[in-house]
mmCIF file of C-alpha atoms and ligand atoms in Angstrom:
data_model
loop_
_atom_site.group_PDB
_atom_site.id
_atom_site.type_symbol
_atom_site.label_atom_id
_atom_site.label_comp_id
_atom_site.label_asym_id
_atom_site.label_seq_id
_atom_site.Cartn_x
_atom_site.Cartn_y
_atom_site.Cartn_z
ATOM 1 C CA UNK A 1 23.660 -5.808 9.452
ATOM 2 C CA UNK A 2 22.965 -2.639 7.409
ATOM 3 C CA UNK A 3 20.010 -2.315 5.041
ATOM 4 C CA UNK A 4 19.632 0.604 2.650
ATOM 5 C CA UNK A 5 15.995 1.621 2.061
ATOM 6 C CA UNK A 6 15.109 3.687 -1.017
ATOM 7 C CA UNK A 7 12.634 6.245 0.346
ATOM 8 C CA UNK A 8 12.715 8.056 3.702
ATOM 9 C CA UNK A 9 9.065 8.175 4.759
ATOM 10 C CA UNK A 10 7.045 6.442 7.457
ATOM 11 C CA UNK A 11 7.570 2.952 6.028
ATOM 12 C CA UNK A 12 11.367 3.293 6.267
ATOM 13 C CA UNK A 13 10.832 4.690 9.774
ATOM 14 C CA UNK A 14 8.790 1.655 10.845
ATOM 15 C CA UNK A 15 11.293 -0.715 9.226
ATOM 16 C CA UNK A 16 13.962 0.974 11.335
ATOM 17 C CA UNK A 17 11.917 0.455 14.506
ATOM 18 C CA UNK A 18 11.366 -3.213 13.622
ATOM 19 C CA UNK A 19 14.991 -3.696 12.639
ATOM 20 C CA UNK A 20 16.600 -2.642 15.925
ATOM 21 C CA UNK A 21 15.743 -5.852 17.887
ATOM 22 C CA UNK A 22 17.132 -7.899 14.975
ATOM 23 C CA UNK A 23 20.344 -5.869 15.110
ATOM 24 C CA UNK A 24 19.506 -4.522 11.671
ATOM 25 C CA UNK A 25 20.411 -0.905 11.058
ATOM 26 C CA UNK A 26 18.407 1.026 8.437
ATOM 27 C CA UNK A 27 19.836 3.843 6.314
ATOM 28 C CA UNK A 28 17.261 5.733 4.218
ATOM 29 C CA UNK A 29 17.795 7.346 0.822
ATOM 30 C CA UNK A 30 15.507 10.300 0.158
ATOM 31 C CA UNK A 31 14.847 10.098 -3.567
ATOM 32 C CA UNK A 32 13.788 13.769 -3.938
ATOM 33 C CA UNK A 33 16.825 15.353 -2.279
ATOM 34 C CA UNK A 34 19.290 12.592 -3.175
ATOM 35 C CA UNK A 35 20.449 12.534 0.480
ATOM 36 C CA UNK A 36 21.150 9.588 2.761
ATOM 37 C CA UNK A 37 19.540 10.029 6.157
ATOM 38 C CA UNK A 38 18.622 8.406 9.440
ATOM 39 C CA UNK A 39 14.998 7.221 9.053
ATOM 40 C CA UNK A 40 13.963 8.307 12.581
ATOM 41 C CA UNK A 41 15.734 11.648 13.045
ATOM 42 C CA UNK A 42 15.872 12.474 9.292
ATOM 43 C CA UNK A 43 19.349 13.840 9.983
ATOM 44 C CA UNK A 44 21.271 13.667 6.708
ATOM 45 C CA UNK A 45 24.668 12.046 6.335
ATOM 46 C CA UNK A 46 27.650 12.954 4.163
ATOM 47 C CA UNK A 47 27.560 9.544 2.516
ATOM 48 C CA UNK A 48 26.888 9.293 -1.215
ATOM 49 C CA UNK A 49 24.483 6.760 -2.704
ATOM 50 C CA UNK A 50 27.383 4.809 -4.236
ATOM 51 C CA UNK A 51 29.094 4.576 -0.844
ATOM 52 C CA UNK A 52 25.872 3.466 0.858
ATOM 53 C CA UNK A 53 25.324 0.780 -1.797
ATOM 54 C CA UNK A 54 28.886 -0.484 -1.338
ATOM 55 C CA UNK A 55 28.667 -0.549 2.475
ATOM 56 C CA UNK A 56 25.201 -2.096 3.005
ATOM 57 C CA UNK A 57 24.335 -5.789 3.147
ATOM 58 C CA UNK A 58 20.997 -5.490 1.322
ATOM 59 C CA UNK A 59 18.876 -2.850 -0.420
ATOM 60 C CA UNK A 60 15.085 -2.551 -0.437
ATOM 61 C CA UNK A 61 12.373 0.049 -1.174
ATOM 62 C CA UNK A 62 9.575 1.714 0.729
ATOM 63 C CA UNK A 63 7.806 2.935 -2.425
ATOM 64 C CA UNK A 64 7.726 1.991 -6.067
ATOM 65 C CA UNK A 65 8.259 5.286 -7.903
ATOM 66 C CA UNK A 66 12.059 5.187 -7.891
ATOM 67 C CA UNK A 67 14.023 6.817 -10.755
ATOM 68 C CA UNK A 68 15.190 4.187 -13.206
ATOM 69 C CA UNK A 69 18.877 5.120 -12.912
ATOM 70 C CA UNK A 70 18.777 4.653 -9.118
ATOM 71 C CA UNK A 71 17.072 1.259 -9.435
ATOM 72 C CA UNK A 72 19.544 0.162 -12.109
ATOM 73 C CA UNK A 73 22.507 1.216 -9.938
ATOM 74 C CA UNK A 74 21.093 -0.665 -6.930
ATOM 75 C CA UNK A 75 20.210 -3.766 -8.949
ATOM 76 C CA UNK A 76 23.762 -3.891 -10.380
ATOM 77 C CA UNK A 77 25.101 -4.414 -6.848
ATOM 78 C CA UNK A 78 23.215 -7.743 -6.622
ATOM 79 C CA UNK A 79 21.786 -6.663 -3.239
ATOM 80 C CA UNK A 80 18.354 -5.340 -4.281
ATOM 81 C CA UNK A 81 15.301 -7.181 -2.860
ATOM 82 C CA UNK A 82 12.686 -7.382 -4.281
ATOM 83 C CA UNK A 83 14.266 -7.198 -7.737
ATOM 84 C CA UNK A 84 13.977 -4.359 -10.214
ATOM 85 C CA UNK A 85 11.282 -6.084 -12.281
ATOM 86 C CA UNK A 86 8.990 -6.523 -9.259
ATOM 87 C CA UNK A 87 9.444 -2.882 -8.246
ATOM 88 C CA UNK A 88 8.619 -1.774 -11.792
ATOM 89 C CA UNK A 89 5.429 -3.875 -11.737
ATOM 90 C CA UNK A 90 4.233 -1.843 -8.765
ATOM 91 C CA UNK A 91 5.381 1.441 -10.301
ATOM 92 C CA UNK A 92 3.594 1.133 -13.625
ATOM 93 C CA UNK A 93 -0.029 0.029 -13.925
ATOM 94 C CA UNK A 94 0.396 -1.028 -17.575
ATOM 95 C CA UNK A 95 3.173 -3.508 -16.615
ATOM 96 C CA UNK A 96 1.089 -4.646 -13.617
ATOM 97 C CA UNK A 97 -1.998 -5.348 -15.749
ATOM 98 C CA UNK A 98 0.070 -7.200 -18.386
ATOM 99 C CA UNK A 99 1.527 -9.447 -15.662
ATOM 100 C CA UNK A 100 -1.914 -10.194 -14.185
ATOM 101 C CA UNK A 101 -3.242 -11.094 -17.665
ATOM 102 C CA UNK A 102 -0.209 -13.327 -18.297
ATOM 103 C CA UNK A 103 -0.685 -15.421 -15.158
ATOM 104 C CA UNK A 104 -4.492 -15.411 -15.302
ATOM 105 C CA UNK A 105 -5.280 -13.491 -12.115
ATOM 106 C CA UNK A 106 -8.487 -11.443 -12.602
ATOM 107 C CA UNK A 107 -8.392 -7.633 -12.446
ATOM 108 C CA UNK A 108 -10.773 -4.823 -13.470
ATOM 109 C CA UNK A 109 -11.333 -4.692 -17.267
ATOM 110 C CA UNK A 110 -9.134 -1.937 -18.711
ATOM 111 C CA UNK A 111 -7.907 -0.069 -21.759
ATOM 112 C CA UNK A 112 -4.454 1.467 -22.072
ATOM 113 C CA UNK A 113 -4.499 5.143 -23.115
ATOM 114 C CA UNK A 114 -1.705 7.052 -24.806
ATOM 115 C CA UNK A 115 -3.824 9.272 -27.090
ATOM 116 C CA UNK A 116 -7.336 10.648 -27.491
ATOM 117 C CA UNK A 117 -8.605 7.841 -29.745
ATOM 118 C CA UNK A 118 -7.832 5.315 -26.972
ATOM 119 C CA UNK A 119 -10.130 7.227 -24.624
ATOM 120 C CA UNK A 120 -12.996 6.981 -27.128
ATOM 121 C CA UNK A 121 -12.174 3.283 -27.551
ATOM 122 C CA UNK A 122 -12.318 2.810 -23.754
ATOM 123 C CA UNK A 123 -15.718 4.503 -23.519
ATOM 124 C CA UNK A 124 -17.021 2.330 -26.376
ATOM 125 C CA UNK A 125 -15.547 -0.905 -24.985
ATOM 126 C CA UNK A 126 -16.006 -0.449 -21.227
ATOM 127 C CA UNK A 127 -18.913 2.030 -21.082
ATOM 128 C CA UNK A 128 -19.412 4.644 -18.343
ATOM 129 C CA UNK A 129 -18.660 5.266 -15.517
ATOM 130 C CA UNK A 130 -14.904 4.879 -15.991
ATOM 131 C CA UNK A 131 -11.993 5.339 -13.618
ATOM 132 C CA UNK A 132 -8.919 6.842 -15.308
ATOM 133 C CA UNK A 133 -5.564 6.312 -13.607
ATOM 134 C CA UNK A 134 -2.049 7.462 -14.424
ATOM 135 C CA UNK A 135 0.161 4.411 -15.031
ATOM 136 C CA UNK A 136 3.468 5.816 -13.755
ATOM 137 C CA UNK A 137 2.583 7.959 -10.758
ATOM 138 C CA UNK A 138 -0.193 8.287 -8.216
ATOM 139 C CA UNK A 139 -0.865 7.186 -4.675
ATOM 140 C CA UNK A 140 -3.680 7.702 -2.186
ATOM 141 C CA UNK A 141 -6.146 8.234 -5.040
ATOM 142 C CA UNK A 142 -4.016 11.002 -6.628
ATOM 143 C CA UNK A 143 -3.630 10.896 -10.423
ATOM 144 C CA UNK A 144 -7.189 9.619 -10.888
ATOM 145 C CA UNK A 145 -10.247 10.921 -12.706
ATOM 146 C CA UNK A 146 -13.759 9.536 -12.663
ATOM 147 C CA UNK A 147 -15.733 9.938 -15.879
ATOM 148 C CA UNK A 148 -19.359 9.585 -14.850
ATOM 149 C CA UNK A 149 -21.105 11.093 -17.885
ATOM 150 C CA UNK A 150 -20.246 11.948 -21.499
ATOM 151 C CA UNK A 151 -20.304 15.645 -20.557
ATOM 152 C CA UNK A 152 -17.225 15.118 -18.292
ATOM 153 C CA UNK A 153 -15.035 13.836 -21.135
ATOM 154 C CA UNK A 154 -13.612 17.065 -22.641
ATOM 155 C CA UNK A 155 -12.609 18.619 -19.313
ATOM 156 C CA UNK A 156 -11.008 15.395 -18.067
ATOM 157 C CA UNK A 157 -9.226 14.808 -21.383
ATOM 158 C CA UNK A 158 -7.581 18.235 -21.148
ATOM 159 C CA UNK A 159 -6.129 17.282 -17.727
ATOM 160 C CA UNK A 160 -5.155 13.806 -18.950
ATOM 161 C CA UNK A 161 -3.355 15.184 -21.999
ATOM 162 C CA UNK A 162 -1.169 17.357 -19.735
ATOM 163 C CA UNK A 163 0.037 14.216 -17.930
ATOM 164 C CA UNK A 164 0.617 12.327 -21.190
ATOM 165 C CA UNK A 165 2.562 15.275 -22.644
ATOM 166 C CA UNK A 166 4.804 15.422 -19.543
ATOM 167 C CA UNK A 167 6.354 12.042 -20.453
ATOM 168 C CA UNK A 168 9.568 11.767 -22.488
ATOM 169 C CA UNK A 169 10.871 9.272 -25.038
ATOM 170 C CA UNK A 170 12.918 7.494 -22.360
ATOM 171 C CA UNK A 171 10.145 7.671 -19.775
ATOM 172 C CA UNK A 172 6.825 7.767 -21.662
ATOM 173 C CA UNK A 173 3.617 8.469 -19.755
ATOM 174 C CA UNK A 174 0.462 6.422 -20.213
ATOM 175 C CA UNK A 175 -2.877 5.977 -18.476
ATOM 176 C CA UNK A 176 -5.443 3.269 -18.099
ATOM 177 C CA UNK A 177 -9.190 3.435 -18.078
ATOM 178 C CA UNK A 178 -10.890 0.879 -15.840
ATOM 179 C CA UNK A 179 -14.498 -0.139 -15.505
ATOM 180 C CA UNK A 180 -15.869 1.201 -12.244
ATOM 181 C CA UNK A 181 -16.263 -1.945 -10.160
ATOM 182 C CA UNK A 182 -19.412 -2.173 -8.009
ATOM 183 C CA UNK A 183 -17.617 -3.949 -5.153
ATOM 184 C CA UNK A 184 -19.156 -4.867 -1.801
ATOM 185 C CA UNK A 185 -15.874 -4.359 -0.007
ATOM 186 C CA UNK A 186 -12.135 -3.982 -0.478
ATOM 187 C CA UNK A 187 -9.613 -6.426 0.983
ATOM 188 C CA UNK A 188 -5.858 -6.868 0.835
ATOM 189 C CA UNK A 189 -3.460 -9.715 1.360
ATOM 190 C CA UNK A 190 0.066 -9.149 2.634
ATOM 191 C CA UNK A 191 2.734 -11.798 2.789
ATOM 192 C CA UNK A 192 6.465 -12.360 2.747
ATOM 193 C CA UNK A 193 8.536 -14.598 0.489
ATOM 194 C CA UNK A 194 12.129 -15.445 1.313
ATOM 195 C CA UNK A 195 15.064 -16.124 -0.986
ATOM 196 C CA UNK A 196 14.383 -19.883 -0.960
ATOM 197 C CA UNK A 197 10.750 -19.341 -2.008
ATOM 198 C CA UNK A 198 9.133 -19.990 1.404
ATOM 199 C CA UNK A 199 6.042 -17.869 1.989
ATOM 200 C CA UNK A 200 4.308 -16.562 5.113
ATOM 201 C CA UNK A 201 0.954 -14.865 4.540
ATOM 202 C CA UNK A 202 -1.019 -12.690 6.994
ATOM 203 C CA UNK A 203 -4.792 -12.961 7.435
ATOM 204 C CA UNK A 204 -6.756 -11.059 4.768
ATOM 205 C CA UNK A 205 -7.548 -7.462 5.823
ATOM 206 C CA UNK A 206 -10.766 -5.534 5.077
ATOM 207 C CA UNK A 207 -10.089 -1.941 4.051
ATOM 208 C CA UNK A 208 -12.267 1.167 3.941
ATOM 209 C CA UNK A 209 -11.223 4.090 1.734
ATOM 210 C CA UNK A 210 -12.624 7.612 1.923
ATOM 211 C CA UNK A 211 -12.046 9.837 -1.146
ATOM 212 C CA UNK A 212 -9.502 7.265 -2.400
ATOM 213 C CA UNK A 213 -7.473 7.217 0.859
ATOM 214 C CA UNK A 214 -7.349 4.310 3.319
ATOM 215 C CA UNK A 215 -9.103 5.302 6.552
ATOM 216 C CA UNK A 216 -9.742 2.017 8.388
ATOM 217 C CA UNK A 217 -8.477 -1.580 8.213
ATOM 218 C CA UNK A 218 -9.931 -4.545 10.085
ATOM 219 C CA UNK A 219 -8.335 -7.994 10.303
ATOM 220 C CA UNK A 220 -10.847 -10.562 11.507
ATOM 221 C CA UNK A 221 -12.191 -13.953 10.425
ATOM 222 C CA UNK A 222 -13.024 -14.167 6.736
ATOM 223 C CA UNK A 223 -14.591 -16.884 4.578
ATOM 224 C CA UNK A 224 -12.259 -19.724 3.629
ATOM 225 C CA UNK A 225 -13.093 -19.125 -0.039
ATOM 226 C CA UNK A 226 -11.928 -15.473 0.056
ATOM 227 C CA UNK A 227 -8.804 -16.545 1.938
ATOM 228 C CA UNK A 228 -8.111 -19.240 -0.671
ATOM 229 C CA UNK A 229 -8.474 -16.811 -3.604
ATOM 230 C CA UNK A 230 -6.202 -14.234 -1.935
ATOM 231 C CA UNK A 231 -3.507 -16.807 -1.116
ATOM 232 C CA UNK A 232 -3.669 -18.237 -4.642
ATOM 233 C CA UNK A 233 -3.194 -14.795 -6.225
ATOM 234 C CA UNK A 234 -0.351 -14.046 -3.799
ATOM 235 C CA UNK A 235 1.447 -17.333 -4.501
ATOM 236 C CA UNK A 236 1.127 -16.991 -8.278
ATOM 237 C CA UNK A 237 2.346 -13.397 -8.327
ATOM 238 C CA UNK A 238 5.171 -13.835 -5.825
ATOM 239 C CA UNK A 239 6.450 -16.975 -7.579
ATOM 240 C CA UNK A 240 6.183 -15.445 -11.058
ATOM 241 C CA UNK A 241 8.277 -12.434 -9.977
ATOM 242 C CA UNK A 242 10.687 -14.585 -7.882
ATOM 243 C CA UNK A 243 9.781 -12.060 -5.224
ATOM 244 C CA UNK A 244 11.800 -11.523 -2.036
ATOM 245 C CA UNK A 245 10.305 -9.393 0.749
ATOM 246 C CA UNK A 246 6.789 -8.310 1.685
ATOM 247 C CA UNK A 247 4.287 -8.019 -1.164
ATOM 248 C CA UNK A 248 0.780 -6.525 -0.943
ATOM 249 C CA UNK A 249 -2.188 -7.158 -3.225
ATOM 250 C CA UNK A 250 -5.332 -5.012 -2.989
ATOM 251 C CA UNK A 251 -8.589 -6.555 -4.225
ATOM 252 C CA UNK A 252 -12.215 -5.701 -4.868
ATOM 253 C CA UNK A 253 -14.650 -8.300 -3.519
ATOM 254 C CA UNK A 254 -17.515 -8.573 -6.010
ATOM 255 C CA UNK A 255 -20.112 -11.129 -4.901
ATOM 256 C CA UNK A 256 -17.428 -13.278 -3.292
ATOM 257 C CA UNK A 257 -15.060 -13.148 -6.303
ATOM 258 C CA UNK A 258 -11.777 -11.307 -5.808
ATOM 259 C CA UNK A 259 -10.503 -8.990 -8.543
ATOM 260 C CA UNK A 260 -7.066 -7.362 -8.173
ATOM 261 C CA UNK A 261 -7.111 -3.568 -7.824
ATOM 262 C CA UNK A 262 -3.376 -3.067 -7.499
ATOM 263 C CA UNK A 263 -0.090 -4.561 -6.389
ATOM 264 C CA UNK A 264 2.371 -2.845 -4.025
ATOM 265 C CA UNK A 265 5.894 -4.354 -3.961
ATOM 266 C CA UNK A 266 6.395 -3.372 -0.327
ATOM 267 C CA UNK A 267 4.984 -3.156 3.169
ATOM 268 C CA UNK A 268 1.582 -1.455 3.098
ATOM 269 C CA UNK A 269 -0.688 0.802 5.127
ATOM 270 C CA UNK A 270 -3.320 -1.952 5.310
ATOM 271 C CA UNK A 271 -0.772 -4.126 7.157
ATOM 272 C CA UNK A 272 0.079 -1.699 9.952
ATOM 273 C CA UNK A 273 -2.199 -3.646 12.330
ATOM 274 C CA UNK A 274 0.410 -6.456 12.287
ATOM 275 C CA UNK A 275 2.610 -4.318 14.589
ATOM 276 C CA UNK A 276 0.431 -5.298 17.573
ATOM 277 C CA UNK A 277 -1.859 -7.914 15.981
ATOM 278 C CA UNK A 278 0.935 -10.451 15.377
ATOM 279 C CA UNK A 279 4.222 -11.466 16.956
ATOM 280 C CA UNK A 280 6.127 -10.652 13.759
ATOM 281 C CA UNK A 281 4.959 -7.498 11.984
ATOM 282 C CA UNK A 282 5.043 -6.922 8.222
ATOM 283 C CA UNK A 283 8.085 -4.673 8.800
ATOM 284 C CA UNK A 284 9.990 -7.388 10.649
ATOM 285 C CA UNK A 285 9.064 -10.071 8.117
ATOM 286 C CA UNK A 286 10.130 -7.813 5.263
ATOM 287 C CA UNK A 287 13.534 -7.269 6.858
ATOM 288 C CA UNK A 288 13.885 -10.971 7.644
ATOM 289 C CA UNK A 289 13.191 -11.879 4.002
ATOM 290 C CA UNK A 290 15.522 -9.231 2.593
ATOM 291 C CA UNK A 291 18.275 -10.096 5.089
ATOM 292 C CA UNK A 292 18.106 -13.819 4.296
ATOM 293 C CA UNK A 293 16.733 -14.735 7.750
ATOM 294 C CA UNK A 294 13.904 -17.236 8.416
ATOM 295 C CA UNK A 295 10.397 -15.759 8.158
ATOM 296 C CA UNK A 296 8.366 -15.217 11.343
ATOM 297 C CA UNK A 297 4.799 -16.109 12.275
ATOM 298 C CA UNK A 298 1.959 -14.334 10.476
ATOM 299 C CA UNK A 299 -0.826 -15.641 12.703
ATOM 300 C CA UNK A 300 -3.011 -12.970 14.338
ATOM 301 C CA UNK A 301 -2.971 -12.730 18.126
ATOM 302 C CA UNK A 302 -6.603 -11.642 17.935
ATOM 303 C CA UNK A 303 -9.006 -9.591 15.809
ATOM 304 C CA UNK A 304 -7.233 -6.295 15.041
ATOM 305 C CA UNK A 305 -7.864 -2.899 13.492
ATOM 306 C CA UNK A 306 -5.945 0.160 12.307
ATOM 307 C CA UNK A 307 -7.291 3.702 12.096
ATOM 308 C CA UNK A 308 -5.350 6.219 9.978
ATOM 309 C CA UNK A 309 -4.663 9.669 11.432
ATOM 310 C CA UNK A 310 -5.063 11.976 8.412
ATOM 311 C CA UNK A 311 -4.076 15.648 8.632
ATOM 312 C CA UNK A 312 -4.425 15.784 12.445
ATOM 313 C CA UNK A 313 -1.445 17.072 14.468
ATOM 314 C CA UNK A 314 -2.404 15.037 17.534
ATOM 315 C CA UNK A 315 -5.012 12.647 18.889
ATOM 316 C CA UNK A 316 -6.924 13.099 22.159
ATOM 317 C CA UNK A 317 -4.911 11.517 24.994
ATOM 318 C CA UNK A 318 -8.032 9.538 26.048
ATOM 319 C CA UNK A 319 -7.484 7.292 23.015
ATOM 320 C CA UNK A 320 -4.582 5.706 24.882
ATOM 321 C CA UNK A 321 -6.766 5.095 27.942
ATOM 322 C CA UNK A 322 -8.550 2.305 26.043
ATOM 323 C CA UNK A 323 -6.751 -0.987 26.805
ATOM 324 C CA UNK A 324 -4.743 -2.548 23.945
ATOM 325 C CA UNK A 325 -4.722 0.636 21.871
ATOM 326 C CA UNK A 326 -1.406 2.094 20.623
ATOM 327 C CA UNK A 327 -0.488 5.154 18.590
ATOM 328 C CA UNK A 328 2.206 5.353 15.937
ATOM 329 C CA UNK A 329 3.419 8.773 14.740
ATOM 330 C CA UNK A 330 5.446 9.426 11.620
ATOM 331 C CA UNK A 331 7.191 12.649 12.701
ATOM 332 C CA UNK A 332 5.787 14.663 9.774
ATOM 333 C CA UNK A 333 4.719 18.304 9.555
ATOM 334 C CA UNK A 334 0.970 18.784 9.335
ATOM 335 C CA UNK A 335 -0.822 19.133 5.984
ATOM 336 C CA UNK A 336 -4.529 18.628 5.312
ATOM 337 C CA UNK A 337 -5.263 14.962 4.649
ATOM 338 C CA UNK A 338 -1.607 13.910 5.091
ATOM 339 C CA UNK A 339 -0.909 10.516 6.666
ATOM 340 C CA UNK A 340 0.407 11.658 10.070
ATOM 341 C CA UNK A 341 0.202 8.409 12.013
ATOM 342 C CA UNK A 342 -2.115 5.536 12.879
ATOM 343 C CA UNK A 343 -3.843 3.896 15.819
ATOM 344 C CA UNK A 344 -3.710 0.116 16.325
ATOM 345 C CA UNK A 345 -6.196 -2.024 18.258
ATOM 346 C CA UNK A 346 -6.018 -5.705 19.139
ATOM 347 C CA UNK A 347 -8.805 -7.588 20.916
ATOM 348 C CA UNK A 348 -9.720 -11.007 22.270
ATOM 349 C CA UNK A 349 -12.857 -11.352 20.160
ATOM 350 C CA UNK A 350 -14.596 -9.587 17.278
ATOM 351 C CA UNK A 351 -17.264 -8.376 19.670
ATOM 352 C CA UNK A 352 -14.597 -6.887 21.942
ATOM 353 C CA UNK A 353 -12.909 -5.242 18.936
ATOM 354 C CA UNK A 354 -16.269 -3.680 18.049
ATOM 355 C CA UNK A 355 -16.676 -2.369 21.585
ATOM 356 C CA UNK A 356 -13.180 -0.851 21.472
ATOM 357 C CA UNK A 357 -13.963 0.926 18.193
ATOM 358 C CA UNK A 358 -17.200 2.272 19.671
ATOM 359 C CA UNK A 359 -15.304 3.468 22.769
ATOM 360 C CA UNK A 360 -12.693 5.191 20.571
ATOM 361 C CA UNK A 361 -15.364 6.870 18.438
ATOM 362 C CA UNK A 362 -16.223 9.034 21.476
ATOM 363 C CA UNK A 363 -12.780 10.692 21.075
ATOM 364 C CA UNK A 364 -12.351 10.433 17.299
ATOM 365 C CA UNK A 365 -14.835 12.637 15.392
ATOM 366 C CA UNK A 366 -16.533 11.053 12.370
ATOM 367 C CA UNK A 367 -15.374 13.972 10.182
ATOM 368 C CA UNK A 368 -11.713 12.993 10.584
ATOM 369 C CA UNK A 369 -12.077 9.297 11.404
ATOM 370 C CA UNK A 370 -14.897 8.085 9.153
ATOM 371 C CA UNK A 371 -16.472 4.703 9.793
ATOM 372 C CA UNK A 372 -15.005 4.014 13.258
ATOM 373 C CA UNK A 373 -18.354 4.194 15.085
ATOM 374 C CA UNK A 374 -20.298 2.324 12.374
ATOM 375 C CA UNK A 375 -17.710 -0.429 12.074
ATOM 376 C CA UNK A 376 -17.600 -0.759 15.854
ATOM 377 C CA UNK A 377 -21.377 -1.126 16.103
ATOM 378 C CA UNK A 378 -21.428 -3.696 13.274
ATOM 379 C CA UNK A 379 -18.726 -5.820 14.883
ATOM 380 C CA UNK A 380 -20.136 -5.683 18.395
ATOM 381 C CA UNK A 381 -23.607 -6.667 17.175
ATOM 382 C CA UNK A 382 -22.567 -9.506 14.811
HETATM 383 P P1 LIG B 1 -2.803 3.625 -2.955
HETATM 384 O O1 LIG B 1 -1.510 3.463 -3.669
HETATM 385 O O2 LIG B 1 -2.758 4.616 -1.855
HETATM 386 O O3 LIG B 1 -3.428 2.343 -2.550
HETATM 387 P P2 LIG B 1 -3.778 4.596 -5.478
HETATM 388 O O4 LIG B 1 -3.754 6.054 -5.644
HETATM 389 O O5 LIG B 1 -2.709 3.805 -6.087
HETATM 390 O O6 LIG B 1 -3.879 4.251 -3.965
HETATM 391 P P3 LIG B 1 -5.994 2.827 -6.186
HETATM 392 O O7 LIG B 1 -5.734 1.848 -5.102
HETATM 393 O O8 LIG B 1 -5.920 2.337 -7.573
HETATM 394 O O9 LIG B 1 -5.125 4.158 -6.076
HETATM 395 O O10 LIG B 1 -7.433 3.500 -5.966
HETATM 396 C C1 LIG B 1 -7.776 4.114 -4.738
HETATM 397 C C2 LIG B 1 -9.203 3.721 -4.383
HETATM 398 O O11 LIG B 1 -10.131 4.198 -5.390
HETATM 399 C C3 LIG B 1 -9.442 2.218 -4.325
HETATM 400 O O12 LIG B 1 -9.022 1.676 -3.099
HETATM 401 C C4 LIG B 1 -10.962 2.165 -4.535
HETATM 402 O O13 LIG B 1 -11.654 2.536 -3.362
HETATM 403 C C5 LIG B 1 -11.184 3.252 -5.576
HETATM 404 N N1 LIG B 1 -11.089 2.664 -6.936
HETATM 405 C C6 LIG B 1 -9.979 2.569 -7.687
HETATM 406 N N2 LIG B 1 -10.217 1.939 -8.874
HETATM 407 C C7 LIG B 1 -11.523 1.619 -8.866
HETATM 408 C C8 LIG B 1 -12.389 0.935 -9.792
HETATM 409 N N3 LIG B 1 -11.961 0.474 -10.974
HETATM 410 N N4 LIG B 1 -13.692 0.777 -9.425
HETATM 411 C C9 LIG B 1 -14.157 1.238 -8.246
HETATM 412 N N5 LIG B 1 -13.381 1.881 -7.334
HETATM 413 C C10 LIG B 1 -12.094 2.079 -7.626
HETATM 414 MG MG1 LIG B 2 -4.576 1.396 -3.635
#
């Protein structure tokens, strides 16, 4: 079976690796260059997008910011999973917020901004500090401004107005202002839904971000109430969108109440631990759903963690000397802060996972791998 993936980054690469044992062949479409390519070698092919659409069995995405004409062309083939509407929800925060309001799933209070008076309205309604986010672009904390005091407003507005002005009549730009949420932690839920509506949901993951970028994820036992809230939000959203594939929801945990931060209509960085932490990773389950195959198990083999490798060209070889630790490289050229790869850990107990993180922290400096030592100590002492 052949599956066309829109996007040719690390998520398409890991789908390709998960697809091979299923006899699923992945072809990637690089949206920037308009070229079809092999997701592992990045060698381009002569094929056109129209030919690839005609020849594949199913089409999916590895990111949500896909040009509308490409999505429309793919959707017209009847092979696109998840559907265009679900991809647009993830690609535009104003559509995402409207959907959450419609189905009654809580998210951070917000105000849509398309002109200066809306910003004043947001400050009056939501107060300061405020987080401003672009609705149509942005990832890894890019396209965000934090207004902490009234004196920040003019400078930030001048940057915001550049983004708003860059929109067009057919593709207007907007922003949202959100209340800054004083969360105790961030969590995500990742699950798959197949064409018949069956769902398989992974254990909730705890995520640590540094300067807006995910640095560390830990999947371990979590209160039944948090699990229930996450599963309820997942089921409501996935059913409402008639979703097919893997869907991710990021939340803020505020005093035990989950509030949605954002929705990603795809496999997600906070689910990379499932490659070793389960018998059927998020990549495999996504392909199974999209290909019309039965979903696989989402149960964790044991407490697991994932450490992102950001901007580093390599990791010390000693990392691999720790039992049950694996590395996963994306084949990218080095740039400061760029997601280059990740390290997965799976353990028999939470205490053992903590000890592994502590052992790894001897080789992974705090400057580049924040939180590994602290998280390890916390887990091994709990
Ligand atoms: P990605 O797509 O990589 O997950 P993103 O650029 O789409 O990231 P968000 O997930 O919206 O951005 O924000 C990145 C991080 O910034 C969040 O994980 C959280 O740590 C912080 N953040 C975002 N919005 C808020 C908020 N309203 N209150 C407090 N912190 C926030
Ligand atoms: Mg996010």
